[in-house]
Amino acid sequence: MSNASSRPLCMIPGPVEMSDTVLQSNSTPATAHTDPVFVEAFGQVIEMLRTVVGTKTAQPFVIAGSGTLGWDQSAANLVEAGENVLVLSNGYFGEGLADCMETYGAQVTRLRAEPGQRQQLAQVAQALRAKKYKLVTVTQVDTSTGVLGDVKGVAELVREHSPETLVVVDGVCATAAERLYFDAWGVDVVITASQKALGSPPGVSVVVASQKALGVLKARQTPVPAYYVNWNRWLPIMKSYEDRAVKYFATPCVQAIFALNTSLKEMLGDGGMESVFAAHERTAARVRSAVHKWGLETVAAAPELCSNAMTAVWLPASIQAADLLPKLKARGVVAAGGILAGQAHRYFRLGHMGISATRDNGYVDAMLKAAAEALEECGHLAPAAGRSTPPPTIGLELHVQLKSSQKLFSSANAKWDESPNTNVNLVDAGLPGALPQLNPECIKLAARAILAFNGKVQSKSAFDRKHYFYADQPLGYQITQQRHPIGRGGYIEIGQLDGLSYTKQIGIQQLQLEQDTAKSIHGVYPDYVMIDMNRAGVALLEIVSNPDMETAEEAVLFVRKLQLLLRHMHVSNCNMEEGSLRCDVNVSVYRNGENKLSGTRCELKNLNSFKVIRDAINAEISRQIKAIENNQAIEQETRGYDAKKNQTFVTRSKEAAPDYRYMPEPDVPEICISDGWIDLLRKTLPETPAAALERIKAQYGIAQEDVETMLAEPGCVEFYEKSAAGRNAKQVAAWVTSEVFGQLAYRNQRLLDSPLTFIRFGQILDALVADKITSAQAKHLLIAYMDGEERTVEQLISSFGWTVISDEAELQAIAKQLLDEHPKEVAGYLKGQTKRLNFFVGKLMKATRGQAKPQVASQIFKKLLEKLR
């Protein structure tokens, strides 16, 4: 299409690509909302929307706004304070709809599914049997996950177990892409918007309500608690325009409705809705097939759970959405990242609805081609992808700062990030006559790491001097363990739990203790380099892997799992951003038919993030492959990485490499470790992440994804287990991984650095469970505590005016006064109009400013009214 020829394609889950004629309709000259041309167009839109959703009698409401405004419309018009609502939540938007319902006073039960899943119908039936609900909401496609809800199955259950309950469908990312038969399935409300599969620009909120729903609106006992979204105001407007007459409440979005009119005509003129549904199903199948060829998985956990409007795709563990999306855009395609709290970085989302799915315009082909190329650039090679050269050989050298209180050979404080040159003594400064004395705490930490890797702690090890002179190396040599390291062997296993389609053990060659250097600081004064000696002599554990890796993805996974394991062993903080975990990589590419170690090795130095590790390896592999294909020699050298150019560059050639002149360290004696000491240490090792994963899943019954998310955040498992003690473990996990992690991401903060304590967090959840506060109020308290609030939960509830009135005598007095003030409603109730009870509950909630429990208020009114019979 011409409108997409000179800009990136918008292939997110809405807004979507639009036809030229729709865009032209959106750019019509200024037109009065009373103009006969517009009146006709608006009336046609109302009529065509009935066809789109499959109804003859339901009433469309077409007003300026978004899909989210449809939530407000449904909640404000159909729910009265204190009424029960069941929300089937499959992700971010299901949770948002539940929050909206609570805002209008609904008592919401959230039936959540794990990411990638939807509720079992048996669960829904059980919930429907447990209590009566005014509404049941189901998100047909949750835009955060691409999971398809079972609208038909839920509607059938509602008709069977609770026929008076309304079925509300959030179809914002589904309407006109997924099959929906409003009348045949017994749906009462569909919420949608113009910018997705309806195929027109954003700006129009569309809600279609059944006559049953309108009857509920008419029978309300309390006024609609909203002005703009009040259907009583909009209903006459919709009916007038459908009758080709004009009635005014608020100015309609004229150009947006012209555009929607054009889009609906094009959609229905292309063979009707059955043809539209089939086209989306064919396109979605093509997208899922491509995802499978890439060796990836959809977030939706099974084919029957996959949406036909969009696809969310789990990324390999070594790639994050923030890395992939710019590469997609550079290829002319805009896609979306994830939005699930705690997992947003792990997946990306592709939209394929509207004309992208129904027309042969090449948009989806371009999207899939760009995605495949971007994934490959990020280091992910599809299983079926052929290679002109064998896979590369990759080995790693990692330097980990040990979590010891003192330095390796001196008693100086090991906190290197304090005021410059304050944590340094004679040994660190390399002054004559100062002799090193080995810190036994560092031996213990190193041995812990070795045992955690399933390696062998050497019974005898010794130190060497590695001679070289830099300004940040005051001794003129480094004390290390080149020839007799403290540990040998061990491995880290990567596999399917890490997003791979195979399992692989990456071996560890040796682990050695050594000193860190001082820190050079450039740019403070021209022509000078400042030296901070705080870091000089801090204990490092160098971990040298075997050359067992073949892709950047495997290398990043190795580093990630090593980081996680050492954190859980309390060996190191392993924060790459602060330098307590540093990575050097050796890369070689060998020719067909040769040994995998025959390639010329190049070392990439000082790679300080997972993204840089991955990108640098891929850039170096590409450089070496290109050289081999052009019959050019590859020199052994040390190289750096330029992230802006995505290229490696020479920093030192083989000829310039120093002769380190290793010699035994004469001032530090040999280390001798007994088998008994090793056995005792092994018994005190903390739980490994793999063991914690299995235990927490079994003990608390929570999803693996939630456990993995918590394991990746230092201190989170302990925080969770203390918070979950005596509480609903699944509820606690949901709050930790969604709300707590969401706040941490927003603040760019670690949990260990947050002022939030498990005691305060648990008190918030206790207040929520005790119905002292709503979910929205609980989130407000969470934010307050993460901002450093020191008052107790009870004090905050009181200060915010949320204190629940628990004195039944006080409530009874208010209730009696309300009954006296409304004799007509009392008479109606006594005649059998039981819904009048909701009227009184709403009045009491208003009189108490929401400080009464709706359930208690309902019981009081029932008792008082029954006494009047």
PDB file of N, CA and C in Angstrom, residues 764 772-782 802:
ATOM      1  N   ILE A 764       0.032  -5.195  54.551  1.00  0.00           N
ATOM      2  CA  ILE A 764      -0.823  -4.714  53.450  1.00  0.00           C
ATOM      3  C   ILE A 764      -1.748  -5.826  52.981  1.00  0.00           C
ATOM      4  N   LYS A 772     -10.341  -4.608  54.793  1.00  0.00           N
ATOM      5  CA  LYS A 772     -10.170  -3.263  55.350  1.00  0.00           C
ATOM      6  C   LYS A 772      -9.870  -2.256  54.250  1.00  0.00           C
ATOM      7  N   ILE A 773      -9.292  -2.744  53.160  1.00  0.00           N
ATOM      8  CA  ILE A 773      -8.937  -1.889  52.032  1.00  0.00           C
ATOM      9  C   ILE A 773      -9.228  -2.630  50.733  1.00  0.00           C
ATOM     10  N   THR A 774      -9.313  -1.871  49.656  1.00  0.00           N
ATOM     11  CA  THR A 774      -9.495  -2.457  48.325  1.00  0.00           C
ATOM     12  C   THR A 774      -8.133  -2.745  47.708  1.00  0.00           C
ATOM     13  N   SER A 775      -8.138  -3.425  46.582  1.00  0.00           N
ATOM     14  CA  SER A 775      -6.890  -3.718  45.882  1.00  0.00           C
ATOM     15  C   SER A 775      -6.186  -2.431  45.464  1.00  0.00           C
ATOM     16  N   ALA A 776      -6.967  -1.472  44.990  1.00  0.00           N
ATOM     17  CA  ALA A 776      -6.364  -0.202  44.574  1.00  0.00           C
ATOM     18  C   ALA A 776      -5.726   0.518  45.764  1.00  0.00           C
ATOM     19  N   GLN A 777      -6.378   0.457  46.918  1.00  0.00           N
ATOM     20  CA  GLN A 777      -5.818   1.086  48.107  1.00  0.00           C
ATOM     21  C   GLN A 777      -4.566   0.346  48.586  1.00  0.00           C
ATOM     22  N   ALA A 778      -4.564  -0.974  48.434  1.00  0.00           N
ATOM     23  CA  ALA A 778      -3.375  -1.757  48.804  1.00  0.00           C
ATOM     24  C   ALA A 778      -2.178  -1.339  47.948  1.00  0.00           C
ATOM     25  N   LYS A 779      -2.412  -1.108  46.674  1.00  0.00           N
ATOM     26  CA  LYS A 779      -1.323  -0.655  45.797  1.00  0.00           C
ATOM     27  C   LYS A 779      -0.827   0.721  46.223  1.00  0.00           C
ATOM     28  N   HIS A 780      -1.742   1.559  46.667  1.00  0.00           N
ATOM     29  CA  HIS A 780      -1.379   2.895  47.159  1.00  0.00           C
ATOM     30  C   HIS A 780      -0.459   2.767  48.378  1.00  0.00           C
ATOM     31  N   LEU A 781      -0.775   1.846  49.268  1.00  0.00           N
ATOM     32  CA  LEU A 781       0.059   1.627  50.450  1.00  0.00           C
ATOM     33  C   LEU A 781       1.433   1.077  50.055  1.00  0.00           C
ATOM     34  N   LEU A 782       1.450   0.162  49.094  1.00  0.00           N
ATOM     35  CA  LEU A 782       2.718  -0.405  48.640  1.00  0.00           C
ATOM     36  C   LEU A 782       3.644   0.700  48.129  1.00  0.00           C
ATOM     37  N   TRP A 802      -9.590   5.715  55.301  1.00  0.00           N
ATOM     38  CA  TRP A 802     -10.084   4.425  54.817  1.00  0.00           C
ATOM     39  C   TRP A 802     -10.573   3.539  55.961  1.00  0.00           C
TER      40      TRP A 802
END
